[in-house]
PDB file of C-alpha atoms in Angstrom:
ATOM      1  CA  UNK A   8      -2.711  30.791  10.872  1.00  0.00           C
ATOM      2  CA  UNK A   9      -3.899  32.646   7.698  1.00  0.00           C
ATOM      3  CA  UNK A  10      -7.418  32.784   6.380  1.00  0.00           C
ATOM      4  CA  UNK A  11      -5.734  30.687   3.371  1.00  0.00           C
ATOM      5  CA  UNK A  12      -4.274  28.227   5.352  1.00  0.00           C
ATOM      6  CA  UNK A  13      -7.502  27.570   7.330  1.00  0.00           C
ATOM      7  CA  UNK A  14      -9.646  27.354   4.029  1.00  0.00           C
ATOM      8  CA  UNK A  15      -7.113  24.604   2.255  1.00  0.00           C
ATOM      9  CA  UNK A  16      -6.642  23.003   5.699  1.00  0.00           C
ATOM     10  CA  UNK A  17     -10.330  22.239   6.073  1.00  0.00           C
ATOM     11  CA  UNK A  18     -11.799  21.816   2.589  1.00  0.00           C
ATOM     12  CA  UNK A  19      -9.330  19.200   1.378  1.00  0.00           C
ATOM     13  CA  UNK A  20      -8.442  17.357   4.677  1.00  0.00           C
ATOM     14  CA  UNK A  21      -7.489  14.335   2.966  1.00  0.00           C
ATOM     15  CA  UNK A  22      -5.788  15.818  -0.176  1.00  0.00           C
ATOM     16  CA  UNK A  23      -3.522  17.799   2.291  1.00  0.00           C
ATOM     17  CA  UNK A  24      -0.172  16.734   2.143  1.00  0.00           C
ATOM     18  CA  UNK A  25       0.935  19.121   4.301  1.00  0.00           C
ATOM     19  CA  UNK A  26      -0.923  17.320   6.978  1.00  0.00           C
ATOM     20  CA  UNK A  27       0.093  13.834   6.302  1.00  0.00           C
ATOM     21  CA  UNK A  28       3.569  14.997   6.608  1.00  0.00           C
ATOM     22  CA  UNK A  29       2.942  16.888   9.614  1.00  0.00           C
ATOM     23  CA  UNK A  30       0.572  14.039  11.403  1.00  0.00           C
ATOM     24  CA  UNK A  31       1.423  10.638  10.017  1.00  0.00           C
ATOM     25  CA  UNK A  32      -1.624   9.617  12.400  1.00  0.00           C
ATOM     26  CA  UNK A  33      -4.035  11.676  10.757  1.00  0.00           C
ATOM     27  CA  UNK A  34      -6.811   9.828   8.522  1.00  0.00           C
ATOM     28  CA  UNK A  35      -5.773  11.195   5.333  1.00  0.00           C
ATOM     29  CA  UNK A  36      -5.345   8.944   1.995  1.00  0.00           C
ATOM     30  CA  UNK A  37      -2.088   9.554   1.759  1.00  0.00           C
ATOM     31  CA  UNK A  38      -1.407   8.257   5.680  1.00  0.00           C
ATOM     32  CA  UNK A  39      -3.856   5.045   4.605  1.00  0.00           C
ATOM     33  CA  UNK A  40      -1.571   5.032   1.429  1.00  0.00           C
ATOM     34  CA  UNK A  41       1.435   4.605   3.446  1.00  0.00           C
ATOM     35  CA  UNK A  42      -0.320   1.888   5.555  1.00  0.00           C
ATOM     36  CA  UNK A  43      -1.517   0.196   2.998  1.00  0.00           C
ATOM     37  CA  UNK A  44       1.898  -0.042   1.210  1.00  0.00           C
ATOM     38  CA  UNK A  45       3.190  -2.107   4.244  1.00  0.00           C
ATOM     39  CA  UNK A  46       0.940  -4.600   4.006  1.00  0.00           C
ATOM     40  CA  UNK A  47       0.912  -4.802  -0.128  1.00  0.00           C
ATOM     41  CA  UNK A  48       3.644  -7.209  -0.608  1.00  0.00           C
ATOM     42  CA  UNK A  49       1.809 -10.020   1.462  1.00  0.00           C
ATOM     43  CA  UNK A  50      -1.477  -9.487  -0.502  1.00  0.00           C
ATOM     44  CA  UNK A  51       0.707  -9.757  -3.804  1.00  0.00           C
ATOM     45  CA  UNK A  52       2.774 -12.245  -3.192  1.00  0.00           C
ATOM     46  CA  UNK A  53      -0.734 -14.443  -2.763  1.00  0.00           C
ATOM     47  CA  UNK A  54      -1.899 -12.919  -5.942  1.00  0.00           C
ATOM     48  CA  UNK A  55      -4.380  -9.776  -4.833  1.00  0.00           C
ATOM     49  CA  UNK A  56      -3.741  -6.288  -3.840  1.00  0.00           C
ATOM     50  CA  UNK A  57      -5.950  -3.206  -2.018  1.00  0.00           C
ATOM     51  CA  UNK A  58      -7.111   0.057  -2.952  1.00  0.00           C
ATOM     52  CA  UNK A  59      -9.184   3.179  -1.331  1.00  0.00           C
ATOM     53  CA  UNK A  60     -12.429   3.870  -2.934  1.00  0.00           C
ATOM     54  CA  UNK A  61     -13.247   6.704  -0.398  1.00  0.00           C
ATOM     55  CA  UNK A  62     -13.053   8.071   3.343  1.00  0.00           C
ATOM     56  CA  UNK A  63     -15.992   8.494   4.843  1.00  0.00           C
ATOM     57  CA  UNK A  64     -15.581   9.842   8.229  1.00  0.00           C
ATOM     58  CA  UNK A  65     -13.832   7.430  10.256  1.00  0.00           C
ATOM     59  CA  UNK A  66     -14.950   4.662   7.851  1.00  0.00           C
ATOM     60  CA  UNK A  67     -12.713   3.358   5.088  1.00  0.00           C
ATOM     61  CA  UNK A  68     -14.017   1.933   1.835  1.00  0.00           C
ATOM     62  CA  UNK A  69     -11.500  -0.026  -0.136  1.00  0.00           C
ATOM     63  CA  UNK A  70     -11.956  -2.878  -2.710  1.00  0.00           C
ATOM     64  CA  UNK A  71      -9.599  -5.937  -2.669  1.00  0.00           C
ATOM     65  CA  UNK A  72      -8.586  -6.684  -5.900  1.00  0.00           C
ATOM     66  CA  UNK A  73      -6.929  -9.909  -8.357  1.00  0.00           C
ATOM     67  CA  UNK A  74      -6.952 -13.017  -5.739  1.00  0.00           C
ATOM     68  CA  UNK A  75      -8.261 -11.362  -2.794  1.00  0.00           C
ATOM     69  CA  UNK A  76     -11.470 -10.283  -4.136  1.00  0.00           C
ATOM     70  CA  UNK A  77     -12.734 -13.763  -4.451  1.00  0.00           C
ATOM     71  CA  UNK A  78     -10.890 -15.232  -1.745  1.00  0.00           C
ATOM     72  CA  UNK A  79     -13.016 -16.990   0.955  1.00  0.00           C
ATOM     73  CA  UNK A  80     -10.479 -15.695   3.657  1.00  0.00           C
ATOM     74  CA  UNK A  81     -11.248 -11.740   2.260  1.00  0.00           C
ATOM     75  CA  UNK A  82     -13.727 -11.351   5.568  1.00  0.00           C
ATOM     76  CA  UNK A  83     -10.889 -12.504   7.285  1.00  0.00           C
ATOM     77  CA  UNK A  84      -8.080 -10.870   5.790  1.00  0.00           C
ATOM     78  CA  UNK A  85      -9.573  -7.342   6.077  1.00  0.00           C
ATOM     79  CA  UNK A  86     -10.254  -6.867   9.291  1.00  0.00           C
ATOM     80  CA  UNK A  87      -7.889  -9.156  10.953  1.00  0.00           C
ATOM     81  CA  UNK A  88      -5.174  -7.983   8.785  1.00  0.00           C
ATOM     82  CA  UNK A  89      -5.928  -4.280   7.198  1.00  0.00           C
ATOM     83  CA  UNK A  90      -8.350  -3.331   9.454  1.00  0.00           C
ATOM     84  CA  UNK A  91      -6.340  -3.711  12.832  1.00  0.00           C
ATOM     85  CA  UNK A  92      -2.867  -2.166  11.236  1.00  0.00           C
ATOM     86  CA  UNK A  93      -5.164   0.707   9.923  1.00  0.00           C
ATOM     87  CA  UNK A  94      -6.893   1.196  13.435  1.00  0.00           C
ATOM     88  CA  UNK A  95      -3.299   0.707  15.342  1.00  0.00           C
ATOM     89  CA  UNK A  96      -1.409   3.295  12.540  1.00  0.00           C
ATOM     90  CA  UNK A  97      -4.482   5.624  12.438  1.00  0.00           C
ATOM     91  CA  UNK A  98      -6.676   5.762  15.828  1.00  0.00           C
ATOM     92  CA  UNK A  99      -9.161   7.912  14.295  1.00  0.00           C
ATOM     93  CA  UNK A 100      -9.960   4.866  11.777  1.00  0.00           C
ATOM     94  CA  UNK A 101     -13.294   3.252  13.091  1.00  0.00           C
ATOM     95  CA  UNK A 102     -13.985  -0.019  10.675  1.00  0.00           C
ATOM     96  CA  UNK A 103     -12.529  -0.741   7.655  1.00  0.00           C
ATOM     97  CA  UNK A 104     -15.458  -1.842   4.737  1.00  0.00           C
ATOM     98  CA  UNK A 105     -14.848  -4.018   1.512  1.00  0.00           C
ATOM     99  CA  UNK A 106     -17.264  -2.497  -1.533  1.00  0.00           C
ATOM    100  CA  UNK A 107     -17.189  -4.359  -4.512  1.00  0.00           C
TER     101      UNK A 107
END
């Protein structure tokens, strides 16, 4: 591996593309992307939708939006639903957090 490589691979881990491709089970934001986009079209078709405000460590932050936001079922919906196909796609994914 080149001194380049090493630099990219380990200043940008979740900007690396590379990676994601390589590792679909690496916690990247484009592997919780690609999660995320399988469970989209049952959060729209009830009016809402999900998106990543940041990963810190093995936490994700992500803000439910339109319907789910202000749904009482949001606790529910998040880590029964997004939470548990995050941790089974992406082991290294701890808990999944709603921020407003």
């Amino acid at each position: 591996m080149s001194p380049e490589t090493a630099t990219t691979e380990t200043t940008t881990p979740e900007l690396n593309a590379e990676a994601a491709i390589s590792d679909p089970r690496a916690l990247t934001i484009p592997n919780v992307e690609r999660v995320l986009d399988e469970l989209r079209p049952y959060l729209m078709a009830d009016g809402g939708n999900v998106e990543i405000v940041e990963i810190d460590g093995p936490i994700v932050k992500v803000r439910l939006q339109g319907a789910c936001g202000s749904c009482p079922s949001s606790t529910m919906t998040l880590k029964m639903g997004i939470e548990r196909k995050l941790r089974e796609s992406i082991p290294e994914v701890s808990e999944v957090v709603q921020v407003l």
